[in-house]
Tab-separated table of C-alpha atoms and ligand atoms in Angstrom:
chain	number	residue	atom	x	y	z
A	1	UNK	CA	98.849	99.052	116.056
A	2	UNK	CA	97.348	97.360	112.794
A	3	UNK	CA	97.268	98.494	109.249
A	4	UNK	CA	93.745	97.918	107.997
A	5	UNK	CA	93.860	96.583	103.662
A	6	UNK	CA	90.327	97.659	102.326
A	7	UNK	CA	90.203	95.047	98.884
A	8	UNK	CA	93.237	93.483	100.827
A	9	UNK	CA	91.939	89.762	99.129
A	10	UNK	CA	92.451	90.827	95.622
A	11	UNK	CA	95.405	90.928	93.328
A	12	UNK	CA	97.605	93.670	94.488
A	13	UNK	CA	95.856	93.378	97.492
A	14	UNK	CA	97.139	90.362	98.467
A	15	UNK	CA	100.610	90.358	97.408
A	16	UNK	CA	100.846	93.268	99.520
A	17	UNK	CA	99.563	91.722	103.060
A	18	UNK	CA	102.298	89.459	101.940
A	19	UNK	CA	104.778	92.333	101.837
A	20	UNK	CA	103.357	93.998	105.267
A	21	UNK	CA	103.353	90.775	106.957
A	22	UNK	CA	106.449	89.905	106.145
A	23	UNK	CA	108.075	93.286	107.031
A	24	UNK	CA	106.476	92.486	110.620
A	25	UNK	CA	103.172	94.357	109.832
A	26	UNK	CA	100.064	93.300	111.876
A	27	UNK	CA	97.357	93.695	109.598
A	28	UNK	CA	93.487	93.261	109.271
A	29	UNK	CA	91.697	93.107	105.653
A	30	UNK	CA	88.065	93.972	104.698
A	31	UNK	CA	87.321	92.693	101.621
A	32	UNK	CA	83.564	91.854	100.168
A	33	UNK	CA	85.029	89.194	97.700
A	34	UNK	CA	83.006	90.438	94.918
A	35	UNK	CA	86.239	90.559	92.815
A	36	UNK	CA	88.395	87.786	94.993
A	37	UNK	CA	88.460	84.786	96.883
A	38	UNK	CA	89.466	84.818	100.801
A	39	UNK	CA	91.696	81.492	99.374
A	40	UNK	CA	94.485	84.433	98.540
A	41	UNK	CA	94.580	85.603	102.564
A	42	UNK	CA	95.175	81.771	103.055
A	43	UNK	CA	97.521	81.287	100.859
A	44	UNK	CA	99.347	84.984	101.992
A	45	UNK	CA	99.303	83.526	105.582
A	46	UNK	CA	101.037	80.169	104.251
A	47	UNK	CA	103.555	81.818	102.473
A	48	UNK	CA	104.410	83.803	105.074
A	49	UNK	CA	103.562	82.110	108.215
A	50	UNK	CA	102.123	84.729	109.739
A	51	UNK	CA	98.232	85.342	110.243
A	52	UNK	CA	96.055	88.055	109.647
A	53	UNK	CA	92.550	89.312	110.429
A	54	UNK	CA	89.997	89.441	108.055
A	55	UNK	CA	86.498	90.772	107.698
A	56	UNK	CA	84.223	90.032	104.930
A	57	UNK	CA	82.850	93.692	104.944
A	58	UNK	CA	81.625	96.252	102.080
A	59	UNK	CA	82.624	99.255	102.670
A	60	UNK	CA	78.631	100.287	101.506
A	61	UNK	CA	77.857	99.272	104.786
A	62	UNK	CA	78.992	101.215	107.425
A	63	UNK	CA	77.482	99.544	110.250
A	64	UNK	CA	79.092	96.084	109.366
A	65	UNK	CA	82.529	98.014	109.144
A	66	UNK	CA	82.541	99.852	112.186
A	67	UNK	CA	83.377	96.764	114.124
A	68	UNK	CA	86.810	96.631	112.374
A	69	UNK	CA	87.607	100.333	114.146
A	70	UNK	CA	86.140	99.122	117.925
A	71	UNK	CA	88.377	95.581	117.990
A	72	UNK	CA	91.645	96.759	116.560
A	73	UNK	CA	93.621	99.754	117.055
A	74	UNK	CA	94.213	100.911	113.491
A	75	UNK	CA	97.066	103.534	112.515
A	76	UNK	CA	96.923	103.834	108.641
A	77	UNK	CA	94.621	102.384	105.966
A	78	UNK	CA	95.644	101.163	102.468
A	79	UNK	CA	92.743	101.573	100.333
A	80	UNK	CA	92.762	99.192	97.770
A	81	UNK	CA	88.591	98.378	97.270
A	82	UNK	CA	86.602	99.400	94.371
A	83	UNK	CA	85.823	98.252	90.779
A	84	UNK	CA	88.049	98.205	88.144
A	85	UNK	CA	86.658	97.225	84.892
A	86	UNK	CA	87.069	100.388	82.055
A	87	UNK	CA	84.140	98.285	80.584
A	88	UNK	CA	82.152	97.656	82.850
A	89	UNK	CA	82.196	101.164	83.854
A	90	UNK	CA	81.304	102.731	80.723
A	91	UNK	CA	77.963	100.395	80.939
A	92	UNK	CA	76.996	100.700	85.025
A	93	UNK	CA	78.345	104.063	85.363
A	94	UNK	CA	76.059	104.490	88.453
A	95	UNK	CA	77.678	101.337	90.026
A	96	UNK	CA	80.960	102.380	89.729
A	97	UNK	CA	80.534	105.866	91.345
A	98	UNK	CA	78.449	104.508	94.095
A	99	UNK	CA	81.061	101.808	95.263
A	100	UNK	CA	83.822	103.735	94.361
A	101	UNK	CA	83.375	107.332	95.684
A	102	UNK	CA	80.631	106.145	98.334
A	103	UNK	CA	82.641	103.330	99.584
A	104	UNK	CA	85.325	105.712	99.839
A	105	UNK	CA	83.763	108.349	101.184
A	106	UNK	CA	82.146	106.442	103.834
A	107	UNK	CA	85.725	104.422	104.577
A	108	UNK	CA	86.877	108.103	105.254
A	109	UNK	CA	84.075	109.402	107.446
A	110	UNK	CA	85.020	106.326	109.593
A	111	UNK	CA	88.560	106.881	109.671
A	112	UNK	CA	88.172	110.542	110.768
A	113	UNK	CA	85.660	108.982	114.042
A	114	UNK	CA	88.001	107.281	115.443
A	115	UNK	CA	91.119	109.405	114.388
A	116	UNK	CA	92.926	107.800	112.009
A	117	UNK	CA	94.111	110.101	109.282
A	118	UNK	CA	97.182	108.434	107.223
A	119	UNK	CA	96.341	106.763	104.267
A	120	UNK	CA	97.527	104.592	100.930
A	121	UNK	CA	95.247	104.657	98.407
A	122	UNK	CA	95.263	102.781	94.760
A	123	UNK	CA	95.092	105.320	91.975
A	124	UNK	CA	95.817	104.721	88.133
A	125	UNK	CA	97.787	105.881	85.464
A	126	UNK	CA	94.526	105.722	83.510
A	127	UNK	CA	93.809	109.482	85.050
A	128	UNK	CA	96.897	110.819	82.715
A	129	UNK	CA	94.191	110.095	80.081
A	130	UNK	CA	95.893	110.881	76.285
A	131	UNK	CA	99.435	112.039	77.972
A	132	UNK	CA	100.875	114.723	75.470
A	133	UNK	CA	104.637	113.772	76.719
A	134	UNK	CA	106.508	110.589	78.014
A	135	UNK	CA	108.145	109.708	80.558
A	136	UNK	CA	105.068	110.615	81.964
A	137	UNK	CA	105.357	112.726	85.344
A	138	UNK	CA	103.251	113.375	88.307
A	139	UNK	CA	102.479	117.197	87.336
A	140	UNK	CA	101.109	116.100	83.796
A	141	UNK	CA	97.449	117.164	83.519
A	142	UNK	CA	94.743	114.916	84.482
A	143	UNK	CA	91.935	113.711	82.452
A	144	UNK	CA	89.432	110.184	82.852
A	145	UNK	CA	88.337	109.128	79.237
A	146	UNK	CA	85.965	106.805	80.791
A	147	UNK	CA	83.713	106.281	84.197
A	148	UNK	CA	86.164	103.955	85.885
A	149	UNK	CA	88.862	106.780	85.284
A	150	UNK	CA	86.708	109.317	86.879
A	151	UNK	CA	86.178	107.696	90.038
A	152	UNK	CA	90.189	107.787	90.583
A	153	UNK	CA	89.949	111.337	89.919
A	154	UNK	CA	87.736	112.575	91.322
A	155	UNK	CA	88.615	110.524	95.004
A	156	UNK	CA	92.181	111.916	94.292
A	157	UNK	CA	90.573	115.242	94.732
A	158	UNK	CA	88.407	114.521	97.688
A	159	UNK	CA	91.822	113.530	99.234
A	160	UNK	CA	92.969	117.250	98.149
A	161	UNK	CA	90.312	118.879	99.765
A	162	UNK	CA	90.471	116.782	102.444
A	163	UNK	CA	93.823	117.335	103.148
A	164	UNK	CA	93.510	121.204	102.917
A	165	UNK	CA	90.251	121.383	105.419
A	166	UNK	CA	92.664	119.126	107.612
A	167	UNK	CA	96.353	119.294	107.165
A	168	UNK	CA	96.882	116.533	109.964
A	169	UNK	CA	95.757	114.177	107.259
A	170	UNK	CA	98.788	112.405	105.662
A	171	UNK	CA	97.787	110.458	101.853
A	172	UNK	CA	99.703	109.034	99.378
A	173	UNK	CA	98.011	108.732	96.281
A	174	UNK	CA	99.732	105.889	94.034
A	175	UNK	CA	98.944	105.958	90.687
A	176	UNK	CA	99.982	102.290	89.305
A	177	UNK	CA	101.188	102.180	85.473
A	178	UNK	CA	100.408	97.969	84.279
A	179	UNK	CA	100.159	95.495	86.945
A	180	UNK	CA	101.022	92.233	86.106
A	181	UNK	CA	103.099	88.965	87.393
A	182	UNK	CA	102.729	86.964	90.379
A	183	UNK	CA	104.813	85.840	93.774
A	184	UNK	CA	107.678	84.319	92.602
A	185	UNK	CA	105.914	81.201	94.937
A	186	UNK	CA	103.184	80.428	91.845
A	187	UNK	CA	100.789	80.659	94.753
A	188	UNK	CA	99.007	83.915	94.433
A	189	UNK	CA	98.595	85.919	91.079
A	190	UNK	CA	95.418	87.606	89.258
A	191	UNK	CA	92.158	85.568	88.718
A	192	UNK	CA	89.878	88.361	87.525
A	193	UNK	CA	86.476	86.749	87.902
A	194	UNK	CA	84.336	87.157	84.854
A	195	UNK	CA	85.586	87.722	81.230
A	196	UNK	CA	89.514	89.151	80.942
A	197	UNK	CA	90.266	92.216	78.991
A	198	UNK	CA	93.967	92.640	80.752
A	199	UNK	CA	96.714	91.492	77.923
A	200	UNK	CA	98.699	89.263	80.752
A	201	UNK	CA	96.284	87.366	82.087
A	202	UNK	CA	94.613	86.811	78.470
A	203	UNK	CA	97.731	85.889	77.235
A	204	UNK	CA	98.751	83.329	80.196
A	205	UNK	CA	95.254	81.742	79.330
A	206	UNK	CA	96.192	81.067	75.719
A	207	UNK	CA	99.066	79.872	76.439
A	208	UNK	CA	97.366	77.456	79.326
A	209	UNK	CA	94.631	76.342	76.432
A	210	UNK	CA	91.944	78.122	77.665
A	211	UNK	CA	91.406	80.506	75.597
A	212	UNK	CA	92.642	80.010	71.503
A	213	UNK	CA	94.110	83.363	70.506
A	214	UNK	CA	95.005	86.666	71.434
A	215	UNK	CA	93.986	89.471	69.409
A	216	UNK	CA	96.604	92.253	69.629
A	217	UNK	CA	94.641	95.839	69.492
A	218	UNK	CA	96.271	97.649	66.959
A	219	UNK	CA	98.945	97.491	64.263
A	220	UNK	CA	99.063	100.863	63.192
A	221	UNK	CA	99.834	102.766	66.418
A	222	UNK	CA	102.824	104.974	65.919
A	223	UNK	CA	105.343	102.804	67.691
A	224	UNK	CA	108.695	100.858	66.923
A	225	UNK	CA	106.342	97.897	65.674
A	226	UNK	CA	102.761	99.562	65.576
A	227	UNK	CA	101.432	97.916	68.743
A	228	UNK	CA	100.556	99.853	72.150
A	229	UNK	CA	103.468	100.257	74.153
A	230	UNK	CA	102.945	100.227	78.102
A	231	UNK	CA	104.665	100.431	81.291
A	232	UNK	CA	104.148	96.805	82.526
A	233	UNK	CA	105.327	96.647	86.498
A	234	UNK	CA	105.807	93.595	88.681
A	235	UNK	CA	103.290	93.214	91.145
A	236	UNK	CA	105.528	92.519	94.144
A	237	UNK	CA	107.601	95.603	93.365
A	238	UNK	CA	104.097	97.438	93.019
A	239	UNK	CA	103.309	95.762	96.776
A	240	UNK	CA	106.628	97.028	98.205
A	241	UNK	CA	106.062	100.497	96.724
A	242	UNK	CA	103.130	100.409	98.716
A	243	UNK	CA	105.157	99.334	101.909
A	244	UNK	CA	107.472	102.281	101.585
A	245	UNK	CA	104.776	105.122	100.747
A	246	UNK	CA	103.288	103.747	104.364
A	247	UNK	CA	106.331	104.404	105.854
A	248	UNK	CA	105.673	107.532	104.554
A	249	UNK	CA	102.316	108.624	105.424
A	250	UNK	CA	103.005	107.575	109.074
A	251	UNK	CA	105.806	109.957	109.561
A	252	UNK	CA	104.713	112.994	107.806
A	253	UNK	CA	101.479	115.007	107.025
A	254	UNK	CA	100.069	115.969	103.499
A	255	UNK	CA	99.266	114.936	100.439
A	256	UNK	CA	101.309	113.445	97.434
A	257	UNK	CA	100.658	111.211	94.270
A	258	UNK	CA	103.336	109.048	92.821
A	259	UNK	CA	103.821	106.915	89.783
A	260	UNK	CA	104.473	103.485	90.358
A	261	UNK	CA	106.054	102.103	86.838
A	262	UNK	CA	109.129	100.825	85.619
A	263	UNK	CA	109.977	103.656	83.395
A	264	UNK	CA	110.012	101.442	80.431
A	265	UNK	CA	107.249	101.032	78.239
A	266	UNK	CA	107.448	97.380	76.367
A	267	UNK	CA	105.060	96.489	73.215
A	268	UNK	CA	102.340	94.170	72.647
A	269	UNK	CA	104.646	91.609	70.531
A	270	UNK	CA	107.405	92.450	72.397
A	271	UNK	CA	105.154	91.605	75.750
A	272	UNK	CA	104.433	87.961	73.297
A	273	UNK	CA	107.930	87.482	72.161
A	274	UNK	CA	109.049	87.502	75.602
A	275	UNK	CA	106.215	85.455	77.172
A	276	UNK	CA	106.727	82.811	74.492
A	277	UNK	CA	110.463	82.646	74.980
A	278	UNK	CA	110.194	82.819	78.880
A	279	UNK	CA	107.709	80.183	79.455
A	280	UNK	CA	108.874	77.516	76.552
A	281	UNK	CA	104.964	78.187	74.985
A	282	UNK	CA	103.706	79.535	71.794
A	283	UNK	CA	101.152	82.152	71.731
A	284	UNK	CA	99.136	82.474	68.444
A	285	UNK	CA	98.114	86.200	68.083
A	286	UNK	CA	96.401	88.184	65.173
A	287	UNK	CA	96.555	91.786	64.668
A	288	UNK	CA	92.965	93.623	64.860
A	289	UNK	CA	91.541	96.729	64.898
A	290	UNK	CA	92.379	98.951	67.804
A	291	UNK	CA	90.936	98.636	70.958
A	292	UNK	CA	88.395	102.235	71.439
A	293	UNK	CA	89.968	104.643	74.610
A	294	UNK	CA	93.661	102.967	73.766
A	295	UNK	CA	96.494	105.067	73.904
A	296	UNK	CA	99.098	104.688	71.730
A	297	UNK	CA	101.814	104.780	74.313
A	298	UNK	CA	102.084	104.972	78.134
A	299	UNK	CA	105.386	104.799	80.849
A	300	UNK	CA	106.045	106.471	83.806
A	301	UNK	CA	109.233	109.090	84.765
A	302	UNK	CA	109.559	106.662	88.615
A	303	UNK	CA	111.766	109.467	90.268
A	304	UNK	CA	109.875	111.141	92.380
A	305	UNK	CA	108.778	107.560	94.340
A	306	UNK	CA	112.303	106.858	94.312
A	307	UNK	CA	113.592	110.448	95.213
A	308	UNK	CA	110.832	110.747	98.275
A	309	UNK	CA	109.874	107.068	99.021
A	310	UNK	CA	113.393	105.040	97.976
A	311	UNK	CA	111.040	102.496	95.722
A	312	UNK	CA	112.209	101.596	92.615
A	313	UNK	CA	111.098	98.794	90.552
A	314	UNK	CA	113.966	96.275	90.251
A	315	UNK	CA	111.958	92.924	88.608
A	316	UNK	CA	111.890	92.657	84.015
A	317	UNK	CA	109.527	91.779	81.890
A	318	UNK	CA	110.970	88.357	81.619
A	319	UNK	CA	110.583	88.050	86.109
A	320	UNK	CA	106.670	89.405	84.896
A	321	UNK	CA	106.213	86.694	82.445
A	322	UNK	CA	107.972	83.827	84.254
A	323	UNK	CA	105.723	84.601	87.501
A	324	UNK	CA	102.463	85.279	85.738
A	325	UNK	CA	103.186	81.772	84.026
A	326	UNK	CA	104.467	79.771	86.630
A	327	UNK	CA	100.794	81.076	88.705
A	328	UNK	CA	98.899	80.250	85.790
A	329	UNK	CA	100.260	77.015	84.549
A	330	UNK	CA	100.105	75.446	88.499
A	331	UNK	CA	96.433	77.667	88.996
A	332	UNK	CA	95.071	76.990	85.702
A	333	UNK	CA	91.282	77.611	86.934
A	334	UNK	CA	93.341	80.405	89.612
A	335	UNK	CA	92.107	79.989	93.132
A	336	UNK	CA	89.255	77.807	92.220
A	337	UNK	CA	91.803	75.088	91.588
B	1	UD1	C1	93.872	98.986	81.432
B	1	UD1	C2	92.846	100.041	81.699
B	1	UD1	C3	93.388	100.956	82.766
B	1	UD1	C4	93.695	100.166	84.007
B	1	UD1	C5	94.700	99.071	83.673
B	1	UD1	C6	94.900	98.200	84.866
B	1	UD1	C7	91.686	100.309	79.568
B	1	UD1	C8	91.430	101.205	78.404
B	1	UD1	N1	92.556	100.764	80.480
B	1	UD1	O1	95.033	99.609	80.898
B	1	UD1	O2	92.435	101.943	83.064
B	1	UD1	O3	94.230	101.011	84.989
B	1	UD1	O4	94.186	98.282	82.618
B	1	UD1	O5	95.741	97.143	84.582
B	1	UD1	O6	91.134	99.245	79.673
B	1	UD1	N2	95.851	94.499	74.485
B	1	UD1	C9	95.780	93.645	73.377
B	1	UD1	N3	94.947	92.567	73.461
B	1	UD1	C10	94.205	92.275	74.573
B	1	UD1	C11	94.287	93.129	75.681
B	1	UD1	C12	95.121	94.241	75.614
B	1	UD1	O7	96.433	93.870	72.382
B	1	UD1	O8	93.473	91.262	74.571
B	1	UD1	C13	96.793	95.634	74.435
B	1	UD1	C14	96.147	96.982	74.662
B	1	UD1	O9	95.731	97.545	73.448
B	1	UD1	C15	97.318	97.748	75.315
B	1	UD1	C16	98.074	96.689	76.100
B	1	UD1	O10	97.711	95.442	75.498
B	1	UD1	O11	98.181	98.256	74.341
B	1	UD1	C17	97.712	96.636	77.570
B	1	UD1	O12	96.305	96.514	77.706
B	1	UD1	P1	95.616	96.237	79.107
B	1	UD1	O13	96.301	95.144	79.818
B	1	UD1	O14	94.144	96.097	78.884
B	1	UD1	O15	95.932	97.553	79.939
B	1	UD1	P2	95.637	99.085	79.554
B	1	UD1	O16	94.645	99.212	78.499
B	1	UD1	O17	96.931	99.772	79.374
């Protein structure tokens, strides 16, 4: 039996075929590298010395997926595949919600053909929208502020109804606070192709010279220090919470969102201070106007993952920085190096 990654190539992607393969996991990827580069499933299968299968498929196109059902016997999918940019979205709004809800809804349609009905699947904290209350739980309202938002919501729901026509469906819907960091190896991290509007990996490219100076969104945001405060999470913690909600979905039958976070939300200078100190570099920074959609502050209440799925995040901010550097400053150019 083989647990099939849609997006499995990209950043959280591929730190978690690391995970999977190196809990003993045989697992096949699909992944139409329009956000990734297939050097990350090489690198996953040197790190771990396993292999995997992979398919350079779109989910858009059904026929060219429906070979990954015939040759392997799949059990459960972890659905990571879809775009990501807030900006982006607000401009191609059509884009988004065609590869998005299409891809997902056609990734679903398949699954149900050939009987596979336990799935994993990537969801934000973005849907919390404006959260009225932190810690932040699962039972909060929901509201997208923007396209990209939507999508998440409104495939969270398709999963809902889903799972009510057909209550042998079991889905975990993870809803990831900040991603950031890198395997502890330096050999896989983020390379977001195109231009970077993520703080960590905008910050790890000032400090790496290629970029001069980060502007920090904000000064006047009712914090401790006026700058956004937000949930950053390690992204090998974020692949093993994956790993446990699949042990999950394969043993029971339903539907259930959880946060993935830390439960402590960190600062934008704070995020500096302790980038600078970690990696020995110094980050200019100037204070600008806030960044439009920006919340003022944004952290998870973790206890339900760790109350249902035993996950809790266990790396800091300084394990975040140290990684995300230690990527960077051996990948300066990421996987193109
Ligand atoms: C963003 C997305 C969110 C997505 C998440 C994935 C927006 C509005 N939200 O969250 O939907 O799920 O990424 O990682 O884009 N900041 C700066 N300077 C920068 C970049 C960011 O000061 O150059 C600040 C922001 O104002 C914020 C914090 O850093 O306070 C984190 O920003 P970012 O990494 O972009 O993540 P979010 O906006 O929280």
């Amino acid at each position: 039996m083989s647990i099939l990654l849609t997006g499995g190539a990209g950043f959280i992607g591929s730190h978690t075929c690391l995970e999977l393969l190196q809990e003993g996991y045989d697992i096949v990827v699909a992944d139409n590298l329009s956000n990734s580069k297939a050097e990350s499933l090489k690198r996953v299968q040197e790190i771990s010395g396993k292999s995997l299968h992979f398919y350079k498929a779109d989910l858009l196109d059904r026929e060219g997926m429906e070979p990954i059902f015939r040759e392997h016997e799949i059990e459960a999918v972890v659905h990571f595949a879809g775009l990501k940019s807030v900006e982006q979205s607000v401009r191609h709004p059509l884009e988004y919600y065609h590869t998005n809800i299409t891809g997902t809804l056609i990734l679903v349609e398949l699954m149900q053909k050939h009987n596979i009905k336990k799935m994993v699947f990537s969801s934000s904290a973005t849907i919390y929208g404006n959260a009225k209350r932190v810690p932040i739980q699962e039972n909060e309202p929901l509201q997208a502020t923007n396209p990209y938002g939507r999508t998440k919501l409104i495939i969270e729901e398709i999963f809902r109804d889903l799972s009510i026509a057909d209550p042998e469906w079991s889905i975990s819907l993870l809803r990831y606070f900040n991603p950031t960091g890198a395997h502890p190896s330096g050999r896989i991290g983020e390379d977001p192709t195109g231009f970077r509007t993520n703080i960590m990996p905008y910050l790890t490219q000032v400090a790496v010279g290629n970029l001069d100076i980060v502007n920090v969104f904000g000064g006047d945001y009712p914090t401790e220090d006026g700058t956004g405060v937000r949930d950053y999470i390690h992204v090998v913690d974020l692949a093993r919470g994956h790993v446990k909600a699949l042990q999950k979905v394969v043993g029971t039958k339903g539907i259930e969102a959880y946060n993935l976070g830390t439960g402590r939300g960190y600062s934008v200078l704070e995020l500096i201070d302790t980038f600078e100190r970690v990696s020995g570099r110094s980050v200019p920074y100037q204070v600008v106007s806030r960044r439009p959609g920006d919340v003022a502050i944004s952290y998870a209440d973790p206890q339900k993952a760790w109350a249902e799925l035993g996950w809790k995040a266990e790396k800091n901010l300084e394990d975040m920085c140290a990684d995300a550097w230690r990527w960077q400053s051996n990948n300066p150019q990421g996987y193109s190096d």
